[in-house]
N, CA, C, O and CB atoms as a CASP TS submission, in Angstrom:
PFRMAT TS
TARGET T0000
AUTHOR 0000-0000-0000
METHOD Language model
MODEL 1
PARENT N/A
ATOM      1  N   UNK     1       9.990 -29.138   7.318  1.00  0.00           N
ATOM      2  CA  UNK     1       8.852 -28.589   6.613  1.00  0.00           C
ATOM      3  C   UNK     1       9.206 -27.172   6.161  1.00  0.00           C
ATOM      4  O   UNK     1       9.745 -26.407   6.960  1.00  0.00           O
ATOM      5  CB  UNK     1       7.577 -28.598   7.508  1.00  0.00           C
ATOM      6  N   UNK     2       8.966 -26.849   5.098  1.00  0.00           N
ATOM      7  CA  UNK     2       9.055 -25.529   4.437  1.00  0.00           C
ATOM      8  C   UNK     2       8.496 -24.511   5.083  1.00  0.00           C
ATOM      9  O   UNK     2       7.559 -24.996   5.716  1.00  0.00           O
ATOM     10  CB  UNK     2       8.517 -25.512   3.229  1.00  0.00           C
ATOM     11  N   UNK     3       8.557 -23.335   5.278  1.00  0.00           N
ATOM     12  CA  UNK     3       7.791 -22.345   5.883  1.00  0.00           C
ATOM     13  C   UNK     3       6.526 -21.998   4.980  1.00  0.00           C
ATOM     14  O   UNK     3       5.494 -21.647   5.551  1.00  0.00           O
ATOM     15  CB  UNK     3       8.683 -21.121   6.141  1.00  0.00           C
ATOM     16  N   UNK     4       6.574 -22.093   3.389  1.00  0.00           N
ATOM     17  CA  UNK     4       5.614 -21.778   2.744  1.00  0.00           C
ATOM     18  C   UNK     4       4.489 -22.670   2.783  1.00  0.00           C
ATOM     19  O   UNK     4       3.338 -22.337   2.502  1.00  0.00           O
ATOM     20  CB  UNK     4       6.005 -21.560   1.650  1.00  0.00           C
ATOM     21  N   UNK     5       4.902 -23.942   3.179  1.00  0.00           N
ATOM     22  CA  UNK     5       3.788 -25.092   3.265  1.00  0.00           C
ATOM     23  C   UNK     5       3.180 -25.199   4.454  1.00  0.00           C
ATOM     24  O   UNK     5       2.115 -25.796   4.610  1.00  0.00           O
ATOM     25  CB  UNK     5       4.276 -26.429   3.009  1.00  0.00           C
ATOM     26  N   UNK     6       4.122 -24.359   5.780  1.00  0.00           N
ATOM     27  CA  UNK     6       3.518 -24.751   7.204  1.00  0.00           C
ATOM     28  C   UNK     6       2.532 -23.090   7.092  1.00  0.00           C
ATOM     29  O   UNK     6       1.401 -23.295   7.532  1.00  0.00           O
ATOM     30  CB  UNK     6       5.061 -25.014   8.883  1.00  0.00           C
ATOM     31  N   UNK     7       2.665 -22.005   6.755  1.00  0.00           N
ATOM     32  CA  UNK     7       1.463 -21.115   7.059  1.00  0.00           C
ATOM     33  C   UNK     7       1.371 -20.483   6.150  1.00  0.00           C
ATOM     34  O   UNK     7       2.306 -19.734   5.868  1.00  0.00           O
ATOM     35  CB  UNK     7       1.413 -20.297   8.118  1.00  0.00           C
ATOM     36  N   UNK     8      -0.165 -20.549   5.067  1.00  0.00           N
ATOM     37  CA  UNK     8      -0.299 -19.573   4.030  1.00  0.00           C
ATOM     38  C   UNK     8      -0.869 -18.180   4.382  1.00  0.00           C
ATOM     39  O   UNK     8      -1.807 -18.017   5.163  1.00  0.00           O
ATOM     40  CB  UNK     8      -1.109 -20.144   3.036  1.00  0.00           C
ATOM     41  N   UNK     9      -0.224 -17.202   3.741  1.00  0.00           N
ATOM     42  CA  UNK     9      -0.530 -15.810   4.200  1.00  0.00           C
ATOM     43  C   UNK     9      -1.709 -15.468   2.882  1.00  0.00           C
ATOM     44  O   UNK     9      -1.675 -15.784   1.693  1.00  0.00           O
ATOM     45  CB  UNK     9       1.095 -14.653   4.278  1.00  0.00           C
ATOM     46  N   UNK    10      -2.605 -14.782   3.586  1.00  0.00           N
ATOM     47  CA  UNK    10      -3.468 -14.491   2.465  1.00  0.00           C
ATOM     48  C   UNK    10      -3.107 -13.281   1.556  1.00  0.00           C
ATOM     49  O   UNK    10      -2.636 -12.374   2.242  1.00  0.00           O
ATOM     50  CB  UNK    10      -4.789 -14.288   2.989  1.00  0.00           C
ATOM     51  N   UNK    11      -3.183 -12.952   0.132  1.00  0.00           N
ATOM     52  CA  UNK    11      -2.950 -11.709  -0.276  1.00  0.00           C
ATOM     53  C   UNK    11      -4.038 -10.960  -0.645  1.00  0.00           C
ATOM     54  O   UNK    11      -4.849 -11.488  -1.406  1.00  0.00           O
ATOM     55  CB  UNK    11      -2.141 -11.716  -1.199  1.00  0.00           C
ATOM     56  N   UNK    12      -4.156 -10.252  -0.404  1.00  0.00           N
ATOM     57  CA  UNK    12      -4.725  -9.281  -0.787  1.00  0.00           C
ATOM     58  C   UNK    12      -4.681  -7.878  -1.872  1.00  0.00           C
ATOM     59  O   UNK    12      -4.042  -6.852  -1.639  1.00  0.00           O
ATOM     60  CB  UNK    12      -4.771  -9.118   0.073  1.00  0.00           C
ATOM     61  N   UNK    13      -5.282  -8.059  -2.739  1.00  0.00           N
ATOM     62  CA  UNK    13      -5.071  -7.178  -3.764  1.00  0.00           C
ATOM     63  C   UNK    13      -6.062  -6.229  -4.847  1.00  0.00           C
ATOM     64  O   UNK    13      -6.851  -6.652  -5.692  1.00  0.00           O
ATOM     65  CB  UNK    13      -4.426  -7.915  -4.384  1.00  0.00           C
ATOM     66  N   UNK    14      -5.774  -5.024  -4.555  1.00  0.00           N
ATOM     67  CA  UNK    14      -6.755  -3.778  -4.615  1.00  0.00           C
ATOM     68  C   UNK    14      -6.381  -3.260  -6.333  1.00  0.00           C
ATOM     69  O   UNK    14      -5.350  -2.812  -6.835  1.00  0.00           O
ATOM     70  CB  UNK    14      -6.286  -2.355  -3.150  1.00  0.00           C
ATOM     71  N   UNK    15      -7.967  -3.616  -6.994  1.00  0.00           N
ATOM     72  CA  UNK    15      -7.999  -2.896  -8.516  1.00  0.00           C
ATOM     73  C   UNK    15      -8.262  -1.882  -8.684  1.00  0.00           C
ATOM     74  O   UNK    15      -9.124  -1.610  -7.849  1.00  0.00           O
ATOM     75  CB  UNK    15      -8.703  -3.265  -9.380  1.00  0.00           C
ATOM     76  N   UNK    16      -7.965  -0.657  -9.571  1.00  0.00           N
ATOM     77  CA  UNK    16      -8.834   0.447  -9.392  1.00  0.00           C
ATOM     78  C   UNK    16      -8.950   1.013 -10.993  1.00  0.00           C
ATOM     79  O   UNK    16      -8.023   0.608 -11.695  1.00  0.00           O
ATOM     80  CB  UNK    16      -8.176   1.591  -8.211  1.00  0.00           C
ATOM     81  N   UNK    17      -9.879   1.832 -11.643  1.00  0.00           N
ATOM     82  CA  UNK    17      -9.522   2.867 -12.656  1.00  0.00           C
ATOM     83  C   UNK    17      -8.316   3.612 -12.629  1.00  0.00           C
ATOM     84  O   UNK    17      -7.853   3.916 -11.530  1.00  0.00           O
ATOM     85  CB  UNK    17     -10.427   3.769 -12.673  1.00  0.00           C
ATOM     86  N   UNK    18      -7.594   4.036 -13.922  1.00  0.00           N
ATOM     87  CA  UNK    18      -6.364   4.924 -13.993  1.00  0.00           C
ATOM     88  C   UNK    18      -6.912   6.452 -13.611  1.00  0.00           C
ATOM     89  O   UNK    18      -8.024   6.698 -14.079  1.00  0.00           O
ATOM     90  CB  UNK    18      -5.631   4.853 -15.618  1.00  0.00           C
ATOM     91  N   UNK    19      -6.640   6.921 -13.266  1.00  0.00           N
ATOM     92  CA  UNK    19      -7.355   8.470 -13.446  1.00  0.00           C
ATOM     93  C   UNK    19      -7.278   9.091 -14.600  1.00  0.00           C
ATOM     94  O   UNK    19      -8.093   9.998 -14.774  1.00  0.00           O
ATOM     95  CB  UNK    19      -6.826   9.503 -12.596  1.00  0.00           C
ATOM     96  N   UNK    20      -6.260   8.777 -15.737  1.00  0.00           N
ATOM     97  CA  UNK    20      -6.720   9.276 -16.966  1.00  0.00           C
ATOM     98  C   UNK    20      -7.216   8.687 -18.148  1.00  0.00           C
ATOM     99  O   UNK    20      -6.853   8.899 -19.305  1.00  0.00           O
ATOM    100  CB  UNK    20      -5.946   9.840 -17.327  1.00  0.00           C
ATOM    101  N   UNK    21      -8.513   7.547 -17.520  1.00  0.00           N
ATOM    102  CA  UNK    21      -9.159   6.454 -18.494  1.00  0.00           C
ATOM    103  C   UNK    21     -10.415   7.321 -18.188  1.00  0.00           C
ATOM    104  O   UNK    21     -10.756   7.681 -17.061  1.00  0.00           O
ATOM    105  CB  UNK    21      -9.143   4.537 -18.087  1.00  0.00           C
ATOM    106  N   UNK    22     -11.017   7.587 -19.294  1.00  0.00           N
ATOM    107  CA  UNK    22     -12.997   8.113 -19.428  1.00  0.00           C
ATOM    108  C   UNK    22     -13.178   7.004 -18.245  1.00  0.00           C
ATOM    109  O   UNK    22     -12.657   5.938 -17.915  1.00  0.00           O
ATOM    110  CB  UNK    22     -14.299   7.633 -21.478  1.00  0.00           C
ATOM    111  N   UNK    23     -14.230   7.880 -17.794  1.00  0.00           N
ATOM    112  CA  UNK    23     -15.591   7.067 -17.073  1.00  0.00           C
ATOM    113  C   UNK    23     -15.792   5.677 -17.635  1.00  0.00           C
ATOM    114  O   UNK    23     -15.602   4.513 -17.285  1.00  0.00           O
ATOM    115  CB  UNK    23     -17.105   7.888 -17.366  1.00  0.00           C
ATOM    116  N   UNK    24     -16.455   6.612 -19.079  1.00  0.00           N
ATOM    117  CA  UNK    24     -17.261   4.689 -20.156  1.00  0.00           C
ATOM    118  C   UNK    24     -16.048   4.381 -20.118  1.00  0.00           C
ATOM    119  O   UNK    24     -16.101   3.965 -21.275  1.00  0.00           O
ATOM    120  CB  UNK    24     -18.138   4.507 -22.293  1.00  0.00           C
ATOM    121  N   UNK    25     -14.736   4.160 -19.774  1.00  0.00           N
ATOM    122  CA  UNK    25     -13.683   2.775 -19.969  1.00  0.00           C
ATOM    123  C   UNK    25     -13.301   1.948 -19.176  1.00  0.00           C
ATOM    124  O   UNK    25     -12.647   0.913 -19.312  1.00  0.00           O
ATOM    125  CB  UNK    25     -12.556   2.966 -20.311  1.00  0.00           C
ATOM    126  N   UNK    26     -13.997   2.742 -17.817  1.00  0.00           N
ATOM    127  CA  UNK    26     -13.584   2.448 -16.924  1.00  0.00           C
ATOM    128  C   UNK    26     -13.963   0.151 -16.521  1.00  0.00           C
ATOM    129  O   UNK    26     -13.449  -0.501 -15.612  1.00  0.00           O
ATOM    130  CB  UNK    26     -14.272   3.818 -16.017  1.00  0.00           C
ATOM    131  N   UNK    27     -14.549  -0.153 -17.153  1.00  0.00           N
ATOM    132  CA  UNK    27     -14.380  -1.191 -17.415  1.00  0.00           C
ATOM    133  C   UNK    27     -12.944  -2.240 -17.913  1.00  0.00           C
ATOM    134  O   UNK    27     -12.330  -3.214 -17.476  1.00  0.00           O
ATOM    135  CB  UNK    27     -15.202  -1.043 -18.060  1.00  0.00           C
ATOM    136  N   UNK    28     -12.913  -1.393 -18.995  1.00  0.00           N
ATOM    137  CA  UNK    28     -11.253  -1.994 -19.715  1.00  0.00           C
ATOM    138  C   UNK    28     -10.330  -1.952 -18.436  1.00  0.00           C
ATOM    139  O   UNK    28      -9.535  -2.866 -18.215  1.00  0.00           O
ATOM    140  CB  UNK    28     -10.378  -0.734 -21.180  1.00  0.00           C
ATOM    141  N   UNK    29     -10.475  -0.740 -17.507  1.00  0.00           N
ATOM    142  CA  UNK    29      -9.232  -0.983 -16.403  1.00  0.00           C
ATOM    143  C   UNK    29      -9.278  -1.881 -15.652  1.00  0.00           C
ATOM    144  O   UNK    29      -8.252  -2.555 -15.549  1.00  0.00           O
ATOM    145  CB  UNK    29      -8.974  -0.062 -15.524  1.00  0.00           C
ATOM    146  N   UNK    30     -10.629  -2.301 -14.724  1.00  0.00           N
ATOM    147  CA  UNK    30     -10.822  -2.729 -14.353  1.00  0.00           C
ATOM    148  C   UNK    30     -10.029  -4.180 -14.661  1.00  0.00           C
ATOM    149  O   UNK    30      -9.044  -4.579 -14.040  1.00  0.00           O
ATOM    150  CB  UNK    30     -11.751  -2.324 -14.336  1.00  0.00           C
ATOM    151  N   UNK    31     -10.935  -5.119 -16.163  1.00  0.00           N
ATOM    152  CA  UNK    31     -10.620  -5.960 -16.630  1.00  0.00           C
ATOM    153  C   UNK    31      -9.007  -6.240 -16.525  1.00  0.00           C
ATOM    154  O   UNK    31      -8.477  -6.952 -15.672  1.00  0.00           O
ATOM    155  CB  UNK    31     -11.186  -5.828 -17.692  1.00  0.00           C
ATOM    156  N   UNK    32      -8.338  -5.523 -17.584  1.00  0.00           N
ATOM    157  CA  UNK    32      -6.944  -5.361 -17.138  1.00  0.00           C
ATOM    158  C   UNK    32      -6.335  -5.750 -15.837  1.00  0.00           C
ATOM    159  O   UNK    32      -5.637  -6.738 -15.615  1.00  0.00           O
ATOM    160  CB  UNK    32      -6.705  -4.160 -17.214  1.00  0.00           C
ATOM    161  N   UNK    33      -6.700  -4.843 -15.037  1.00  0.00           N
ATOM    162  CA  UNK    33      -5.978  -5.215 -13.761  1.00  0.00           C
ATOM    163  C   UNK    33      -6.354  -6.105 -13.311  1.00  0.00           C
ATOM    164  O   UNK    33      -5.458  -6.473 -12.551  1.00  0.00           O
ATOM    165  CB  UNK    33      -5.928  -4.476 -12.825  1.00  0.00           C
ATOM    166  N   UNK    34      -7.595  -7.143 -13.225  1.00  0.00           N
ATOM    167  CA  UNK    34      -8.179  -8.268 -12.747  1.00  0.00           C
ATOM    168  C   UNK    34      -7.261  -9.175 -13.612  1.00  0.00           C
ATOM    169  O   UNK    34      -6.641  -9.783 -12.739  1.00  0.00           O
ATOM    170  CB  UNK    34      -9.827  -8.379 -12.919  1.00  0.00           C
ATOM    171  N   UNK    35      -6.842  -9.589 -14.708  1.00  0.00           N
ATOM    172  CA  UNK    35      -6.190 -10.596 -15.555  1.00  0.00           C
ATOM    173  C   UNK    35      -4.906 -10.658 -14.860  1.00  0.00           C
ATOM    174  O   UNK    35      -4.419 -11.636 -14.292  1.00  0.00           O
ATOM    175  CB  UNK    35      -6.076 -10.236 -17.142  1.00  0.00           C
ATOM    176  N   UNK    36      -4.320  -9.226 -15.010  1.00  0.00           N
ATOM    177  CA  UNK    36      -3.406  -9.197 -13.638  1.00  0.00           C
ATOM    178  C   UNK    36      -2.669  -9.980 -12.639  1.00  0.00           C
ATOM    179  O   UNK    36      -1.638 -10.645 -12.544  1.00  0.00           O
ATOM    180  CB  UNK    36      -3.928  -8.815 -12.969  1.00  0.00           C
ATOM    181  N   UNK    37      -3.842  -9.529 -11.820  1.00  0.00           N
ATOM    182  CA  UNK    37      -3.233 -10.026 -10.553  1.00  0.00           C
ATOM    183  C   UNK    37      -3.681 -11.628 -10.040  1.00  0.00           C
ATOM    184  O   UNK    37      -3.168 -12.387  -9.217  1.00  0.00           O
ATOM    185  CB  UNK    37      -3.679  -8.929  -9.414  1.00  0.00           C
ATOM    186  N   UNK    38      -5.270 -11.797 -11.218  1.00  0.00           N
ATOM    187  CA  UNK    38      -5.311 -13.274 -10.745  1.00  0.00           C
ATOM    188  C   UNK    38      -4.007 -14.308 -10.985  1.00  0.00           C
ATOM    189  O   UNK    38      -3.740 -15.053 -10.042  1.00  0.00           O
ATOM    190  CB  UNK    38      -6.531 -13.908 -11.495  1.00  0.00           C
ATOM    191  N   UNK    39      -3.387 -14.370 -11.896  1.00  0.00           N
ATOM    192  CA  UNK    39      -2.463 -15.626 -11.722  1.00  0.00           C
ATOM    193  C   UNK    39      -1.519 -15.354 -10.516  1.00  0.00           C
ATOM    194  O   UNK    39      -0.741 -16.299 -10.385  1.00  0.00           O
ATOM    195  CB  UNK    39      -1.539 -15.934 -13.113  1.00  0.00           C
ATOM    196  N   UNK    40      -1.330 -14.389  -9.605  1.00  0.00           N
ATOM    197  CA  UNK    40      -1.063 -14.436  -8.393  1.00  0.00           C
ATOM    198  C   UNK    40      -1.851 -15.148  -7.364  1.00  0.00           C
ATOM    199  O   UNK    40      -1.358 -15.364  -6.257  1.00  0.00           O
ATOM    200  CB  UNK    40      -0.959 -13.360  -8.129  1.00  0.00           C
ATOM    201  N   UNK    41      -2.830 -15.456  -7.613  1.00  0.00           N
ATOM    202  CA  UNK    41      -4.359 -16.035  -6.875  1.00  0.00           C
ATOM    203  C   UNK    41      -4.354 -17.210  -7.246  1.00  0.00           C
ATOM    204  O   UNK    41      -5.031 -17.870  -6.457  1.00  0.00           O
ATOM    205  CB  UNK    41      -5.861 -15.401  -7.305  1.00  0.00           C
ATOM    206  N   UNK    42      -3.958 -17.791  -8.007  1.00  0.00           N
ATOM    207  CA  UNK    42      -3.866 -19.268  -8.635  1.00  0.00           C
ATOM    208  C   UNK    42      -3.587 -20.348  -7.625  1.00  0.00           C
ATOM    209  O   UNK    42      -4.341 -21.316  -7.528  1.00  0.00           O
ATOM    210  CB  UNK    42      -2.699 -19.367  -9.720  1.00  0.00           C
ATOM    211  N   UNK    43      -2.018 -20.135  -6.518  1.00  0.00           N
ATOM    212  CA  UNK    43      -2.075 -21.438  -5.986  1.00  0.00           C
ATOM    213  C   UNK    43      -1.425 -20.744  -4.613  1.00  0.00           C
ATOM    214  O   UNK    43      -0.254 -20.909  -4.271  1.00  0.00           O
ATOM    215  CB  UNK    43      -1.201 -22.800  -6.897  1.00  0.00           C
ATOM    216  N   UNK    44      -2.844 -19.575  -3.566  1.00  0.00           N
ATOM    217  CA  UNK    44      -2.532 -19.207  -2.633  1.00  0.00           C
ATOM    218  C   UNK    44      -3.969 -18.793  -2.548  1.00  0.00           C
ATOM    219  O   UNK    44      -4.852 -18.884  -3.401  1.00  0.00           O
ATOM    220  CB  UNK    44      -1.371 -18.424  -2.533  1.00  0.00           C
ATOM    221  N   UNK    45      -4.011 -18.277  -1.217  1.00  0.00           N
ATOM    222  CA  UNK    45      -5.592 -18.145  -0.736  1.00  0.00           C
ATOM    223  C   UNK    45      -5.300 -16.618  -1.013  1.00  0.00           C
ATOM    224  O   UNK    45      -4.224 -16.025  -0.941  1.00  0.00           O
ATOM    225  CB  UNK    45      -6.197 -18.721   1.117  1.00  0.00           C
ATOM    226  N   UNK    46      -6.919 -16.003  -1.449  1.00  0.00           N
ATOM    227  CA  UNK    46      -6.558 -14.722  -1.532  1.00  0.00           C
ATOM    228  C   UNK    46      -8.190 -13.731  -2.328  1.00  0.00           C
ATOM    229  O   UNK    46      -9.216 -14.172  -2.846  1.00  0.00           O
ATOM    230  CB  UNK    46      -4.923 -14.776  -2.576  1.00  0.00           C
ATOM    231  N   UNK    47      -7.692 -12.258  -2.056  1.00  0.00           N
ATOM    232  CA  UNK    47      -8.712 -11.445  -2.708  1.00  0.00           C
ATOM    233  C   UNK    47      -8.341 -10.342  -3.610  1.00  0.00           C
ATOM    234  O   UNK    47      -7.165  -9.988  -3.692  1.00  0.00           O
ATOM    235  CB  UNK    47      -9.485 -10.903  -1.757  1.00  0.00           C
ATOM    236  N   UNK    48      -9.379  -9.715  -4.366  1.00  0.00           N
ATOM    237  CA  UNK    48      -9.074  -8.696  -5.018  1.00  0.00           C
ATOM    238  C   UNK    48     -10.538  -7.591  -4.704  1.00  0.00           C
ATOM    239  O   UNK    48     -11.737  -7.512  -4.973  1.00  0.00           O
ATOM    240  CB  UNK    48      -8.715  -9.214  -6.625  1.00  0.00           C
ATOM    241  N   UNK    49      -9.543  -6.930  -4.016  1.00  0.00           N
ATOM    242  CA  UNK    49     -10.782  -5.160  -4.006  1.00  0.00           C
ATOM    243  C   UNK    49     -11.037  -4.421  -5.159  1.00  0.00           C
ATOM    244  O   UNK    49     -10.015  -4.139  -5.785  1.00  0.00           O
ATOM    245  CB  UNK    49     -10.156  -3.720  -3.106  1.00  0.00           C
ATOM    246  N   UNK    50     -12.169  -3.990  -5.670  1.00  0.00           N
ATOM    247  CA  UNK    50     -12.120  -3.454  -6.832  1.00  0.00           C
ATOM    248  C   UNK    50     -12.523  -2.241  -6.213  1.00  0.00           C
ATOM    249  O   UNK    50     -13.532  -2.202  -5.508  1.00  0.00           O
ATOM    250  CB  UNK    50     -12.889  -4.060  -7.986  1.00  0.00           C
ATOM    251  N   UNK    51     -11.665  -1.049  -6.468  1.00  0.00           N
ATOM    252  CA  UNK    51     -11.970   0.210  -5.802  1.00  0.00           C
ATOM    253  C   UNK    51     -12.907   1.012  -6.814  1.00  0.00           C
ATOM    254  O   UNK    51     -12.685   1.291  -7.992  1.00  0.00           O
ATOM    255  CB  UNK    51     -10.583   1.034  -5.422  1.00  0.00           C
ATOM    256  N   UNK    52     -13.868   1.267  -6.129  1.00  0.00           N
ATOM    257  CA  UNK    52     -14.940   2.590  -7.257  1.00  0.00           C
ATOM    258  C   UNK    52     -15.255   3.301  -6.256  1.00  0.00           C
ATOM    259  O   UNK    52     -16.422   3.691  -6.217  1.00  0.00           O
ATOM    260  CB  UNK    52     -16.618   2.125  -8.238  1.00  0.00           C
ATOM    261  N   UNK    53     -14.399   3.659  -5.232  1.00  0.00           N
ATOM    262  CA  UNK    53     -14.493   5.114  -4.582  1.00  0.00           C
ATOM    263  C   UNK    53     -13.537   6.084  -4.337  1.00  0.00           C
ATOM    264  O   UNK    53     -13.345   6.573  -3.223  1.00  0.00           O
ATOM    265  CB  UNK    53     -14.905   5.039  -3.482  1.00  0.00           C
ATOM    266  N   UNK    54     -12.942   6.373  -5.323  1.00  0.00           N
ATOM    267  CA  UNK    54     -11.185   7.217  -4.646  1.00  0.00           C
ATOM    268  C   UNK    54     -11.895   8.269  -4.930  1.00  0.00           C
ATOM    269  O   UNK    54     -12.389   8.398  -6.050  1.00  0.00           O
ATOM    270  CB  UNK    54      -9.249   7.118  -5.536  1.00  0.00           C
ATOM    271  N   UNK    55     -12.106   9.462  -3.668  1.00  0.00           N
ATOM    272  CA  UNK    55     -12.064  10.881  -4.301  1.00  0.00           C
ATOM    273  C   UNK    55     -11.247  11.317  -5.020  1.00  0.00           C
ATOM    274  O   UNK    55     -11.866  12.046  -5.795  1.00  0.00           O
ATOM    275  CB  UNK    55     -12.049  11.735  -3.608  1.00  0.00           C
ATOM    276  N   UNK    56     -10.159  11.337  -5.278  1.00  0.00           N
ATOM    277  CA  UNK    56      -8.988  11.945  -6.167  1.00  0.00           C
ATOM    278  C   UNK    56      -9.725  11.096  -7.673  1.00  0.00           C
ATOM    279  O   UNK    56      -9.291  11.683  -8.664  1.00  0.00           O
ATOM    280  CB  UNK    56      -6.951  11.340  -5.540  1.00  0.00           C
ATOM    281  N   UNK    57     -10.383  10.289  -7.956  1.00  0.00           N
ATOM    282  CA  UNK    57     -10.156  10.130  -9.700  1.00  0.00           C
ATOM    283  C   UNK    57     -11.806  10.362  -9.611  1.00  0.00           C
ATOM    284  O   UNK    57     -12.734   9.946  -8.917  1.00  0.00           O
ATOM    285  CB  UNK    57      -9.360   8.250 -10.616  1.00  0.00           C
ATOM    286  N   UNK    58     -11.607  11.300 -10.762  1.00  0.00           N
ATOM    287  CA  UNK    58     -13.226  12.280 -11.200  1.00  0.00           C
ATOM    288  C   UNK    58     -13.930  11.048 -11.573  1.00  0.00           C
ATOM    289  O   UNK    58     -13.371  10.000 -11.898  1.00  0.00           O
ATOM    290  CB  UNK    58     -13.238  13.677 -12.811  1.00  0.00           C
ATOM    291  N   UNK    59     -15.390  11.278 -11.494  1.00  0.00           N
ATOM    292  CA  UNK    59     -16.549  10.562 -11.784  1.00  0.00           C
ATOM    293  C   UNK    59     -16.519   8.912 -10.900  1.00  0.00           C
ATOM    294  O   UNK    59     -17.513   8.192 -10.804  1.00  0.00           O
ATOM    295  CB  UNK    59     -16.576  10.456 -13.556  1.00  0.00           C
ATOM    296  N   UNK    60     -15.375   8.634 -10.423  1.00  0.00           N
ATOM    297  CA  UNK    60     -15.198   7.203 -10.095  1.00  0.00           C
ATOM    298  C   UNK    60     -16.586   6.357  -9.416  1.00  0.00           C
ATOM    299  O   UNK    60     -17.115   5.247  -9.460  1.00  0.00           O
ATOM    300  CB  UNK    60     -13.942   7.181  -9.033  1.00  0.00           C
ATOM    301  N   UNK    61     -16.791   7.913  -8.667  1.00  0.00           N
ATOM    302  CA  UNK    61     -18.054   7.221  -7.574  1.00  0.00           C
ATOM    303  C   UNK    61     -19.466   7.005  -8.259  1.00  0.00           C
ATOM    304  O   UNK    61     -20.439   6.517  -7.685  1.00  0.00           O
ATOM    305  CB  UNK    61     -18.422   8.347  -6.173  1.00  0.00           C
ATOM    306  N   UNK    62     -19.438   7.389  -9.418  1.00  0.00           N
ATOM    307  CA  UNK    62     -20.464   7.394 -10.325  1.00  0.00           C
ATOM    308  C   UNK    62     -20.894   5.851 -10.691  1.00  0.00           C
ATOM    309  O   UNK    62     -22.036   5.424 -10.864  1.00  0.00           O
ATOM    310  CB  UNK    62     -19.996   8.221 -11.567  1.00  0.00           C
ATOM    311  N   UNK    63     -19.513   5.064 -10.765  1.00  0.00           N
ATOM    312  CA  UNK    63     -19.843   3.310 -11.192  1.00  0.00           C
ATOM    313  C   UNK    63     -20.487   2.827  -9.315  1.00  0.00           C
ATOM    314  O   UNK    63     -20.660   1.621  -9.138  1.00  0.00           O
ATOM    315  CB  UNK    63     -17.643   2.053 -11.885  1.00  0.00           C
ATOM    316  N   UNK    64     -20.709   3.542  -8.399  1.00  0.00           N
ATOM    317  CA  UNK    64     -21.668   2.899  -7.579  1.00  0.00           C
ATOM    318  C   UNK    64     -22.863   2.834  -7.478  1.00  0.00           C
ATOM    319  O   UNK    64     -23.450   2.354  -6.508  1.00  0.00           O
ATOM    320  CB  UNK    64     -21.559   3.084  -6.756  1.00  0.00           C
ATOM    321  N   UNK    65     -23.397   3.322  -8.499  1.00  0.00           N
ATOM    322  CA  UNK    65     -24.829   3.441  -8.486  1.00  0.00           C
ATOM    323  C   UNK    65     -25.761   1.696  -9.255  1.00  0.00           C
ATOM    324  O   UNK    65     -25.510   1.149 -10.328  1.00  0.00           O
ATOM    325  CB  UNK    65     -25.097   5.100  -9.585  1.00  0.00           C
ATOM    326  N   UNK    66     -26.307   1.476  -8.694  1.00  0.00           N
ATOM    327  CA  UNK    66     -27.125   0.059  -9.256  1.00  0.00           C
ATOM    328  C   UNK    66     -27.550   0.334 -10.737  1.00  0.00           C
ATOM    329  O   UNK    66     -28.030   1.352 -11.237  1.00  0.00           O
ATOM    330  CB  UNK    66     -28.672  -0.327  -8.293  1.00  0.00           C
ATOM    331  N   UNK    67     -27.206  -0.973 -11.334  1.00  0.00           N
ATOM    332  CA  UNK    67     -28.365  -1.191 -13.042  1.00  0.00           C
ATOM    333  C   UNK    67     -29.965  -1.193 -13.076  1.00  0.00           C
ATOM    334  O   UNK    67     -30.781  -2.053 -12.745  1.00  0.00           O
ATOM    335  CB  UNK    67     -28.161  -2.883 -13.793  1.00  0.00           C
ATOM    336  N   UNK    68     -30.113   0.182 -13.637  1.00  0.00           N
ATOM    337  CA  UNK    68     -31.600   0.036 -13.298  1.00  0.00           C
ATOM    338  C   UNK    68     -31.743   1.198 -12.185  1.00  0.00           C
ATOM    339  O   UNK    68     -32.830   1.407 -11.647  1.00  0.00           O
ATOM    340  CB  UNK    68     -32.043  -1.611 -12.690  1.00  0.00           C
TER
END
């Protein structure tokens, strides 16, 4: 038996804004990096963190606030 078939390791994988993308773009990064890393996610168990709290990149913490 293969080792890859006897235990799948989960991956884990963290998105974030660039620090020198505007605030309002901060979407496009997001997106981007999600297209990314999913076809890594395709045929293994797994997640993606979307980070909107780094103190180091200005305004970031601003996308935590609710719609509305």
């Amino acid at each position: 038996m293969q080792a890859s078939r006897s235990r799948r390791v989960v991956l884990g994988l963290n998105i974030g804004k660039n620090a020198v993308t505007p605030i309002d773009s901060a979407l496009d990064d997001y997106l981007i990096g999600l297209r990314r890393v999913y076809p890594l996610l395709l045929d293994r168990p797994g997640y993606v963190a979307v980070n909107i709290s780094s103190p180091n990149t200005k305004d970031l913490r601003s996308l935590q606030g609710g719609a509305g």
